[in-house]
């Protein structure tokens, strides 16, 4: 085999590999796009389930609580242990009347993802993320 023949053979192989890489890249991009669309659809459906769960609780006293406890001194810290009654439901928020021991009841507009059923356990302080130890 001459040097020219070997040169042509190597260039052909490079062109074939370049085409293969481009094809794989397009396929991966398409798969990634489809996966992102599926994840978005799943998130939207989960949000709708949250809304339906809150709508079921409309008018029930003591049915909801805030999802995360607030640290002392936060303007919403007094709602940590308060139970509320869902008054109405909007597109992104619920209007909740919280019953506070020894104080007047307070009405708040709370995003759906920040509400829990009263029977569910509250999360930790908002903004605190605990990660597993790395050895």
Short mmCIF file of N, CA, C and O in Angstrom, two decimals:
data_model
loop_
_atom_site.label_atom_id
_atom_site.label_comp_id
_atom_site.label_asym_id
_atom_site.label_seq_id
_atom_site.Cartn_x
_atom_site.Cartn_y
_atom_site.Cartn_z
N UNK A 1 0.86 -1.18 0.00
CA UNK A 1 0.00 0.00 0.00
C UNK A 1 0.90 1.24 0.00
O UNK A 1 1.81 1.36 0.80
N UNK A 2 0.57 2.15 -0.87
CA UNK A 2 1.38 3.36 -0.96
C UNK A 2 0.92 4.36 0.09
O UNK A 2 -0.14 4.21 0.71
N UNK A 3 1.74 5.38 0.23
CA UNK A 3 1.42 6.43 1.22
C UNK A 3 0.14 7.14 0.82
O UNK A 3 -0.70 7.45 1.67
N UNK A 4 -0.07 7.40 -0.46
CA UNK A 4 -1.29 8.07 -0.92
C UNK A 4 -2.52 7.23 -0.64
O UNK A 4 -3.56 7.75 -0.22
N UNK A 5 -2.44 5.93 -0.87
CA UNK A 5 -3.57 5.04 -0.61
C UNK A 5 -3.90 5.00 0.89
O UNK A 5 -5.05 5.02 1.28
N UNK A 6 -2.85 4.92 1.69
CA UNK A 6 -3.06 4.90 3.14
C UNK A 6 -3.66 6.23 3.61
O UNK A 6 -4.53 6.26 4.47
N UNK A 7 -3.21 7.33 3.03
CA UNK A 7 -3.73 8.66 3.35
C UNK A 7 -5.22 8.73 3.04
O UNK A 7 -6.02 9.20 3.86
N UNK A 8 -5.63 8.26 1.86
CA UNK A 8 -7.04 8.26 1.45
C UNK A 8 -7.85 7.37 2.38
O UNK A 8 -8.96 7.72 2.80
N UNK A 9 -7.32 6.21 2.73
CA UNK A 9 -8.02 5.27 3.60
C UNK A 9 -8.25 5.89 4.99
O UNK A 9 -9.34 5.80 5.56
N UNK A 10 -7.24 6.55 5.52
CA UNK A 10 -7.35 7.18 6.84
C UNK A 10 -8.35 8.33 6.79
O UNK A 10 -9.18 8.49 7.69
N UNK A 11 -8.30 9.15 5.74
CA UNK A 11 -9.25 10.26 5.61
C UNK A 11 -10.69 9.75 5.50
O UNK A 11 -11.60 10.34 6.07
N UNK A 12 -10.88 8.65 4.77
CA UNK A 12 -12.23 8.06 4.65
C UNK A 12 -12.71 7.57 6.01
O UNK A 12 -13.88 7.74 6.36
N UNK A 13 -11.80 6.97 6.76
CA UNK A 13 -12.19 6.48 8.08
C UNK A 13 -12.51 7.64 9.02
O UNK A 13 -13.46 7.57 9.80
N UNK A 14 -11.74 8.73 8.95
CA UNK A 14 -12.01 9.92 9.75
C UNK A 14 -13.37 10.50 9.39
O UNK A 14 -14.16 10.88 10.27
N UNK A 15 -13.68 10.57 8.08
CA UNK A 15 -14.97 11.10 7.64
C UNK A 15 -16.11 10.23 8.15
O UNK A 15 -17.15 10.74 8.59
N UNK A 16 -15.94 8.90 8.10
CA UNK A 16 -16.97 7.98 8.58
C UNK A 16 -17.19 8.16 10.08
O UNK A 16 -18.33 8.19 10.56
N UNK A 17 -16.10 8.27 10.84
CA UNK A 17 -16.22 8.46 12.28
C UNK A 17 -16.85 9.82 12.62
O UNK A 17 -17.65 9.92 13.55
N UNK A 18 -16.51 10.84 11.86
CA UNK A 18 -17.10 12.16 12.06
C UNK A 18 -18.61 12.11 11.84
O UNK A 18 -19.39 12.68 12.62
N UNK A 19 -19.02 11.42 10.78
CA UNK A 19 -20.45 11.27 10.48
C UNK A 19 -21.15 10.48 11.59
O UNK A 19 -22.24 10.81 12.03
N UNK A 20 -20.50 9.42 12.08
CA UNK A 20 -21.06 8.59 13.15
C UNK A 20 -21.22 9.41 14.43
O UNK A 20 -22.24 9.33 15.12
N UNK A 21 -20.23 10.23 14.74
CA UNK A 21 -20.30 11.09 15.93
C UNK A 21 -21.43 12.09 15.79
O UNK A 21 -22.20 12.32 16.73
N UNK A 22 -21.58 12.67 14.61
CA UNK A 22 -22.65 13.65 14.38
C UNK A 22 -24.02 12.99 14.52
O UNK A 22 -24.94 13.56 15.12
N UNK A 23 -24.15 11.79 13.97
CA UNK A 23 -25.42 11.06 14.07
C UNK A 23 -25.76 10.74 15.52
O UNK A 23 -26.90 10.93 15.97
N UNK A 24 -24.77 10.26 16.27
CA UNK A 24 -24.99 9.96 17.69
C UNK A 24 -25.34 11.22 18.46
O UNK A 24 -26.20 11.20 19.34
N UNK A 25 -24.66 12.30 18.16
CA UNK A 25 -24.93 13.56 18.84
C UNK A 25 -26.36 14.02 18.60
O UNK A 25 -27.04 14.45 19.53
N UNK A 26 -26.83 13.91 17.36
CA UNK A 26 -28.21 14.29 17.04
C UNK A 26 -29.19 13.40 17.79
O UNK A 26 -30.19 13.87 18.33
N UNK A 27 -28.91 12.10 17.83
CA UNK A 27 -29.79 11.15 18.52
C UNK A 27 -29.83 11.45 20.01
O UNK A 27 -30.90 11.46 20.63
N UNK A 28 -28.66 11.72 20.61
CA UNK A 28 -28.62 12.04 22.04
C UNK A 28 -29.34 13.35 22.34
O UNK A 28 -30.02 13.46 23.36
N UNK A 29 -29.19 14.33 21.46
CA UNK A 29 -29.89 15.60 21.64
C UNK A 29 -31.40 15.38 21.61
O UNK A 29 -32.14 15.92 22.43
N UNK A 30 -31.84 14.55 20.66
CA UNK A 30 -33.27 14.26 20.56
C UNK A 30 -33.76 13.54 21.81
O UNK A 30 -34.81 13.87 22.37
N UNK A 31 -32.98 12.54 22.28
CA UNK A 31 -33.37 11.81 23.49
C UNK A 31 -33.40 12.73 24.71
O UNK A 31 -34.30 12.64 25.54
N UNK A 32 -32.42 13.62 24.79
CA UNK A 32 -32.38 14.56 25.91
C UNK A 32 -33.59 15.49 25.86
O UNK A 32 -34.22 15.76 26.89
N UNK A 33 -33.92 15.97 24.68
CA UNK A 33 -35.08 16.84 24.52
C UNK A 33 -36.35 16.10 24.92
O UNK A 33 -37.19 16.64 25.65
N UNK A 34 -36.50 14.87 24.46
CA UNK A 34 -37.68 14.07 24.82
C UNK A 34 -37.74 13.82 26.31
O UNK A 34 -38.80 13.90 26.92
N UNK A 35 -36.58 13.54 26.93
CA UNK A 35 -36.55 13.30 28.36
C UNK A 35 -36.93 14.57 29.12
O UNK A 35 -37.68 14.52 30.09
N UNK A 36 -36.44 15.72 28.67
CA UNK A 36 -36.80 16.98 29.32
C UNK A 36 -38.30 17.26 29.20
O UNK A 36 -38.92 17.72 30.15
N UNK A 37 -38.87 16.96 28.03
CA UNK A 37 -40.31 17.14 27.84
C UNK A 37 -41.09 16.22 28.77
O UNK A 37 -42.09 16.62 29.37
N UNK A 38 -40.63 14.96 28.89
CA UNK A 38 -41.30 14.01 29.79
C UNK A 38 -41.20 14.46 31.24
O UNK A 38 -42.17 14.38 31.99
N UNK A 39 -40.02 14.96 31.64
CA UNK A 39 -39.86 15.45 33.01
C UNK A 39 -40.77 16.65 33.28
O UNK A 39 -41.36 16.76 34.36
N UNK A 40 -40.90 17.53 32.30
CA UNK A 40 -41.78 18.69 32.45
C UNK A 40 -43.23 18.25 32.58
O UNK A 40 -43.97 18.76 33.42
N UNK A 41 -43.64 17.30 31.74
CA UNK A 41 -45.01 16.80 31.80
C UNK A 41 -45.28 16.14 33.15
O UNK A 41 -46.34 16.33 33.75
N UNK A 42 -44.32 15.37 33.63
CA UNK A 42 -44.46 14.70 34.93
C UNK A 42 -44.60 15.74 36.04
O UNK A 42 -45.46 15.61 36.92
N UNK A 43 -43.77 16.80 36.00
CA UNK A 43 -43.85 17.85 37.01
C UNK A 43 -45.21 18.55 36.99
O UNK A 43 -45.79 18.82 38.05
N UNK A 44 -45.70 18.83 35.78
CA UNK A 44 -47.02 19.48 35.68
C UNK A 44 -48.11 18.58 36.26
O UNK A 44 -49.01 19.06 36.96
N UNK A 45 -48.04 17.28 36.01
CA UNK A 45 -49.05 16.36 36.54
C UNK A 45 -48.94 16.27 38.07
O UNK A 45 -49.97 16.23 38.77
N UNK A 46 -47.72 16.26 38.59
CA UNK A 46 -47.56 16.23 40.05
C UNK A 46 -48.11 17.50 40.68
O UNK A 46 -48.74 17.45 41.74
N UNK A 47 -47.90 18.64 40.03
CA UNK A 47 -48.45 19.90 40.53
C UNK A 47 -49.98 19.86 40.53
O UNK A 47 -50.62 20.34 41.47
N UNK A 48 -50.56 19.27 39.49
CA UNK A 48 -52.02 19.15 39.44
C UNK A 48 -52.54 18.27 40.56
O UNK A 48 -53.60 18.54 41.14
N UNK A 49 -51.78 17.20 40.88
CA UNK A 49 -52.17 16.34 42.00
C UNK A 49 -52.14 17.12 43.31
O UNK A 49 -53.03 16.96 44.16
N UNK A 50 -51.12 17.95 43.49
CA UNK A 50 -51.04 18.78 44.70
C UNK A 50 -52.24 19.71 44.80
O UNK A 50 -52.83 19.87 45.87
N UNK A 51 -52.61 20.30 43.68
CA UNK A 51 -53.76 21.21 43.66
C UNK A 51 -55.03 20.45 44.02
O UNK A 51 -55.85 20.92 44.83
N UNK A 52 -55.21 19.27 43.44
CA UNK A 52 -56.41 18.48 43.75
C UNK A 52 -56.45 18.08 45.22
O UNK A 52 -57.51 18.10 45.84
N UNK A 53 -55.28 17.73 45.78
CA UNK A 53 -55.23 17.37 47.20
C UNK A 53 -55.64 18.55 48.07
O UNK A 53 -56.34 18.37 49.08
N UNK A 54 -55.23 19.76 47.70
CA UNK A 54 -55.60 20.95 48.46
C UNK A 54 -57.08 21.27 48.26
O UNK A 54 -57.78 21.63 49.21
N UNK A 55 -57.58 21.11 47.03
CA UNK A 55 -59.00 21.39 46.77
C UNK A 55 -59.91 20.49 47.58
O UNK A 55 -61.00 20.89 47.98
N UNK A 56 -59.48 19.25 47.83
CA UNK A 56 -60.28 18.32 48.63
C UNK A 56 -60.47 18.83 50.06
O UNK A 56 -61.41 18.45 50.75
N UNK A 57 -59.57 19.70 50.51
CA UNK A 57 -59.59 20.16 51.90
C UNK A 57 -60.31 21.48 52.10
O UNK A 57 -60.34 22.00 53.22
N UNK A 58 -60.90 22.03 51.06
CA UNK A 58 -61.58 23.33 51.17
C UNK A 58 -62.67 23.25 52.23
O UNK A 58 -63.49 22.33 52.23
N UNK A 59 -62.64 24.21 53.16
CA UNK A 59 -63.68 24.32 54.19
C UNK A 59 -63.47 23.45 55.41
O UNK A 59 -64.24 23.56 56.36
N UNK A 60 -62.46 22.60 55.43
CA UNK A 60 -62.23 21.74 56.59
C UNK A 60 -61.30 22.45 57.58
O UNK A 60 -60.16 22.73 57.26
N UNK A 61 -61.79 22.75 58.78
CA UNK A 61 -60.93 23.42 59.75
C UNK A 61 -59.76 22.53 60.18
O UNK A 61 -59.91 21.32 60.33
N UNK A 62 -58.59 23.13 60.35
CA UNK A 62 -57.41 22.39 60.80
C UNK A 62 -56.91 21.37 59.80
O UNK A 62 -56.31 20.37 60.19
N UNK A 63 -57.12 21.59 58.52
CA UNK A 63 -56.79 20.58 57.50
C UNK A 63 -55.38 20.71 56.94
O UNK A 63 -54.83 19.74 56.44
N UNK A 64 -54.77 21.91 57.02
CA UNK A 64 -53.45 22.10 56.42
C UNK A 64 -52.50 22.79 57.38
O UNK A 64 -52.91 23.40 58.37
N UNK A 65 -51.23 22.68 57.06
CA UNK A 65 -50.16 23.37 57.78
C UNK A 65 -49.09 23.75 56.78
O UNK A 65 -49.10 23.27 55.66
N UNK A 66 -48.16 24.63 57.20
CA UNK A 66 -47.06 24.98 56.30
C UNK A 66 -46.11 23.79 56.19
O UNK A 66 -45.94 23.03 57.14
N UNK A 67 -45.51 23.63 55.01
CA UNK A 67 -44.68 22.47 54.73
C UNK A 67 -43.37 22.49 55.51
O UNK A 67 -42.91 21.46 56.00
N UNK A 68 -42.75 23.66 55.61
CA UNK A 68 -41.46 23.78 56.27
C UNK A 68 -41.56 24.72 57.46
O UNK A 68 -42.21 25.74 57.40
N UNK A 69 -40.88 24.35 58.52
CA UNK A 69 -40.82 25.21 59.71
C UNK A 69 -39.88 26.37 59.41
O UNK A 69 -38.86 26.21 58.78
N UNK A 70 -40.23 27.54 59.88
CA UNK A 70 -39.41 28.73 59.71
C UNK A 70 -38.56 28.95 60.96
O UNK A 70 -38.99 28.63 62.06
N UNK A 71 -37.38 29.51 60.80
CA UNK A 71 -36.54 29.77 61.98
C UNK A 71 -37.13 30.89 62.83
O UNK A 71 -37.88 31.73 62.33
N UNK A 72 -36.79 30.88 64.11
CA UNK A 72 -37.26 31.93 65.02
C UNK A 72 -36.85 33.29 64.48
O UNK A 72 -35.75 33.46 63.97
N UNK A 73 -37.76 34.25 64.56
CA UNK A 73 -37.49 35.59 64.07
C UNK A 73 -37.99 35.81 62.65
O UNK A 73 -38.10 36.95 62.21
N UNK A 74 -38.28 34.75 61.94
CA UNK A 74 -38.83 34.89 60.58
C UNK A 74 -40.27 35.38 60.69
O UNK A 74 -40.98 35.04 61.63
N UNK A 75 -40.70 36.17 59.73
CA UNK A 75 -42.04 36.76 59.82
C UNK A 75 -43.15 35.72 59.76
O UNK A 75 -44.28 35.99 60.15
N UNK A 76 -42.85 34.52 59.27
CA UNK A 76 -43.86 33.46 59.22
C UNK A 76 -43.64 32.38 60.28
O UNK A 76 -44.30 31.35 60.28
N UNK A 77 -42.70 32.60 61.21
CA UNK A 77 -42.37 31.59 62.22
C UNK A 77 -43.56 31.24 63.10
O UNK A 77 -43.68 30.10 63.56
N UNK A 78 -44.46 32.19 63.32
CA UNK A 78 -45.62 31.92 64.18
C UNK A 78 -46.59 30.93 63.53
O UNK A 78 -47.49 30.41 64.18
N UNK A 79 -46.41 30.63 62.24
CA UNK A 79 -47.27 29.66 61.56
C UNK A 79 -46.74 28.22 61.65
O UNK A 79 -47.39 27.30 61.18
N UNK A 80 -45.57 28.04 62.27
CA UNK A 80 -44.94 26.71 62.32
C UNK A 80 -45.88 25.63 62.85
O UNK A 80 -45.94 24.53 62.32
N UNK A 81 -46.58 25.92 63.93
CA UNK A 81 -47.44 24.92 64.55
C UNK A 81 -48.93 25.18 64.31
O UNK A 81 -49.77 24.46 64.85
N UNK A 82 -49.23 26.18 63.51
CA UNK A 82 -50.63 26.54 63.28
C UNK A 82 -51.27 25.64 62.23
O UNK A 82 -50.63 25.25 61.26
N UNK A 83 -52.52 25.31 62.46
CA UNK A 83 -53.32 24.57 61.49
C UNK A 83 -54.26 25.55 60.81
O UNK A 83 -54.71 26.52 61.42
N UNK A 84 -54.55 25.29 59.55
CA UNK A 84 -55.38 26.23 58.82
C UNK A 84 -56.52 25.57 58.07
O UNK A 84 -56.56 24.36 57.88
N UNK A 85 -57.45 26.44 57.67
CA UNK A 85 -58.60 26.01 56.87
C UNK A 85 -58.47 26.66 55.50
O UNK A 85 -58.29 27.86 55.38
N UNK A 86 -58.52 25.83 54.45
CA UNK A 86 -58.44 26.34 53.09
C UNK A 86 -59.75 27.03 52.75
O UNK A 86 -60.82 26.41 52.78
N UNK A 87 -59.68 28.32 52.47
CA UNK A 87 -60.87 29.10 52.14
C UNK A 87 -61.19 29.02 50.64
O UNK A 87 -62.33 28.84 50.26
N UNK A 88 -60.17 29.19 49.82
CA UNK A 88 -60.36 29.13 48.37
C UNK A 88 -59.04 28.74 47.71
O UNK A 88 -57.99 28.79 48.33
N UNK A 89 -59.16 28.35 46.45
CA UNK A 89 -58.00 27.90 45.69
C UNK A 89 -57.93 28.69 44.40
O UNK A 89 -58.91 28.77 43.66
N UNK A 90 -56.77 29.29 44.15
CA UNK A 90 -56.53 30.00 42.90
C UNK A 90 -55.73 29.13 41.94
O UNK A 90 -55.69 27.91 42.08
N UNK A 91 -55.09 29.78 41.00
CA UNK A 91 -54.31 29.04 40.01
C UNK A 91 -53.01 28.51 40.58
O UNK A 91 -52.57 27.41 40.26
N UNK A 92 -52.35 29.29 41.45
CA UNK A 92 -51.06 28.89 41.99
C UNK A 92 -51.01 28.89 43.51
O UNK A 92 -50.06 28.39 44.09
N UNK A 93 -52.02 29.46 44.15
CA UNK A 93 -52.01 29.60 45.60
C UNK A 93 -53.37 29.28 46.20
O UNK A 93 -54.38 29.35 45.53
N UNK A 94 -53.33 28.98 47.48
CA UNK A 94 -54.56 28.76 48.23
C UNK A 94 -54.68 29.86 49.29
O UNK A 94 -53.69 30.30 49.85
N UNK A 95 -55.89 30.28 49.52
CA UNK A 95 -56.16 31.23 50.58
C UNK A 95 -56.47 30.42 51.83
O UNK A 95 -57.43 29.65 51.86
N UNK A 96 -55.63 30.57 52.85
CA UNK A 96 -55.73 29.75 54.06
C UNK A 96 -55.93 30.64 55.27
O UNK A 96 -55.21 31.63 55.46
N UNK A 97 -56.90 30.29 56.10
CA UNK A 97 -57.14 30.98 57.37
C UNK A 97 -56.48 30.13 58.46
O UNK A 97 -56.91 29.01 58.73
N UNK A 98 -55.39 30.65 59.05
CA UNK A 98 -54.67 29.93 60.09
C UNK A 98 -55.23 30.30 61.45
O UNK A 98 -55.40 31.48 61.76
N UNK A 99 -55.51 29.29 62.26
CA UNK A 99 -55.98 29.50 63.63
C UNK A 99 -54.76 29.53 64.53
O UNK A 99 -54.00 28.57 64.61
N UNK A 100 -54.55 30.63 65.21
CA UNK A 100 -53.39 30.81 66.08
C UNK A 100 -53.86 30.87 67.53
O UNK A 100 -54.73 31.66 67.88
N UNK A 101 -53.29 30.01 68.37
CA UNK A 101 -53.67 29.99 69.79
C UNK A 101 -53.36 31.33 70.44
O UNK A 101 -52.26 31.84 70.37
N UNK A 102 -54.37 31.91 71.08
CA UNK A 102 -54.19 33.15 71.82
C UNK A 102 -54.07 34.39 70.95
O UNK A 102 -53.79 35.47 71.45
N UNK A 103 -54.27 34.26 69.66
CA UNK A 103 -54.17 35.41 68.75
C UNK A 103 -55.34 35.36 67.78
O UNK A 103 -56.02 34.35 67.65
N UNK A 104 -55.54 36.45 67.08
CA UNK A 104 -56.57 36.46 66.04
C UNK A 104 -56.13 35.57 64.88
O UNK A 104 -54.94 35.42 64.60
N UNK A 105 -57.12 34.98 64.23
CA UNK A 105 -56.80 34.16 63.06
C UNK A 105 -56.23 35.04 61.96
O UNK A 105 -56.55 36.22 61.86
N UNK A 106 -55.35 34.46 61.13
CA UNK A 106 -54.72 35.22 60.05
C UNK A 106 -54.99 34.53 58.71
O UNK A 106 -54.91 33.30 58.61
N UNK A 107 -55.27 35.34 57.72
CA UNK A 107 -55.49 34.82 56.37
C UNK A 107 -54.20 35.02 55.57
O UNK A 107 -53.63 36.11 55.55
N UNK A 108 -53.76 33.96 54.90
CA UNK A 108 -52.55 34.00 54.08
C UNK A 108 -52.83 33.38 52.72
O UNK A 108 -53.61 32.45 52.60
N UNK A 109 -52.16 33.92 51.69
CA UNK A 109 -52.16 33.30 50.35
C UNK A 109 -50.88 32.49 50.27
O UNK A 109 -49.78 33.05 50.28
N UNK A 110 -51.01 31.17 50.21
CA UNK A 110 -49.85 30.27 50.29
C UNK A 110 -49.73 29.46 49.01
O UNK A 110 -50.73 28.87 48.55
N UNK A 111 -48.52 29.39 48.41
CA UNK A 111 -48.34 28.54 47.23
C UNK A 111 -48.62 27.08 47.58
O UNK A 111 -48.36 26.63 48.70
N UNK A 112 -49.17 26.35 46.62
CA UNK A 112 -49.54 24.95 46.86
C UNK A 112 -48.37 24.11 47.35
O UNK A 112 -48.53 23.26 48.22
N UNK A 113 -47.19 24.36 46.79
CA UNK A 113 -46.04 23.53 47.16
C UNK A 113 -45.51 23.84 48.56
O UNK A 113 -44.59 23.19 49.03
N UNK A 114 -46.11 24.81 49.24
CA UNK A 114 -45.71 25.14 50.61
C UNK A 114 -46.75 24.68 51.64
O UNK A 114 -46.65 25.04 52.81
N UNK A 115 -47.74 23.91 51.20
CA UNK A 115 -48.78 23.42 52.10
C UNK A 115 -48.71 21.91 52.24
O UNK A 115 -48.35 21.20 51.30
N UNK A 116 -49.08 21.43 53.40
CA UNK A 116 -49.18 19.99 53.68
C UNK A 116 -50.53 19.72 54.33
O UNK A 116 -51.09 20.59 55.00
N UNK A 117 -50.99 18.50 54.17
CA UNK A 117 -52.14 18.09 54.97
C UNK A 117 -51.70 18.08 56.42
O UNK A 117 -50.54 17.81 56.73
N UNK A 118 -52.61 18.35 57.32
CA UNK A 118 -52.27 18.44 58.74
C UNK A 118 -51.73 17.13 59.29
O UNK A 118 -50.97 17.11 60.25
N UNK A 119 -52.08 16.02 58.65
CA UNK A 119 -51.65 14.71 59.13
C UNK A 119 -50.23 14.36 58.68
O UNK A 119 -49.63 13.43 59.21
N UNK A 120 -49.69 15.10 57.72
CA UNK A 120 -48.34 14.82 57.22
C UNK A 120 -47.30 15.54 58.06
O UNK A 120 -47.57 16.57 58.67
N UNK A 121 -46.09 14.98 58.08
CA UNK A 121 -45.01 15.54 58.89
C UNK A 121 -44.37 16.74 58.19
O UNK A 121 -44.09 16.70 57.00
N UNK A 122 -44.14 17.79 58.98
CA UNK A 122 -43.46 18.98 58.47
C UNK A 122 -42.00 18.69 58.21
O UNK A 122 -41.39 17.87 58.89
N UNK A 123 -41.44 19.43 57.24
CA UNK A 123 -40.02 19.32 56.96
C UNK A 123 -39.19 20.13 57.93
O UNK A 123 -39.71 20.77 58.84
N UNK A 124 -37.89 20.10 57.73
CA UNK A 124 -36.96 20.87 58.57
C UNK A 124 -37.05 22.34 58.21
O UNK A 124 -37.79 22.73 57.32
N UNK A 125 -36.25 23.14 58.90
CA UNK A 125 -36.21 24.57 58.60
C UNK A 125 -35.91 24.77 57.13
O UNK A 125 -35.04 24.12 56.56
N UNK A 126 -36.62 25.69 56.53
CA UNK A 126 -36.42 25.96 55.12
C UNK A 126 -35.04 26.54 54.90
O UNK A 126 -34.58 27.39 55.64
N UNK A 127 -34.37 26.10 53.87
CA UNK A 127 -33.06 26.62 53.54
C UNK A 127 -31.93 25.79 54.11
O UNK A 127 -30.78 25.97 53.75
N UNK A 128 -32.23 24.85 54.98
CA UNK A 128 -31.20 23.98 55.53
C UNK A 128 -31.20 22.68 54.76
O UNK A 128 -32.22 22.00 54.67
N UNK A 129 -30.07 22.36 54.16
CA UNK A 129 -29.96 21.13 53.38
C UNK A 129 -28.89 20.27 54.01
O UNK A 129 -27.75 20.68 54.17
N UNK A 130 -29.27 19.06 54.41
CA UNK A 130 -28.31 18.13 54.99
C UNK A 130 -27.86 17.15 53.91
O UNK A 130 -28.68 16.54 53.24
N UNK A 131 -26.57 17.02 53.77
CA UNK A 131 -26.00 16.11 52.78
C UNK A 131 -25.31 14.96 53.50
O UNK A 131 -24.79 15.13 54.61
N UNK A 132 -25.28 13.79 52.86
CA UNK A 132 -24.59 12.67 53.51
C UNK A 132 -23.10 12.94 53.62
O UNK A 132 -22.52 13.64 52.78
N UNK A 133 -22.48 12.38 54.64
CA UNK A 133 -21.04 12.55 54.82
C UNK A 133 -20.27 11.82 53.74
O UNK A 133 -20.68 10.73 53.30
N UNK A 134 -19.21 12.40 53.31
CA UNK A 134 -18.35 11.78 52.30
C UNK A 134 -17.10 11.27 52.98
O UNK A 134 -16.40 12.01 53.66
N UNK A 135 -16.85 9.99 52.82
CA UNK A 135 -15.66 9.40 53.46
C UNK A 135 -14.43 9.64 52.64
O UNK A 135 -14.37 9.72 51.49
#
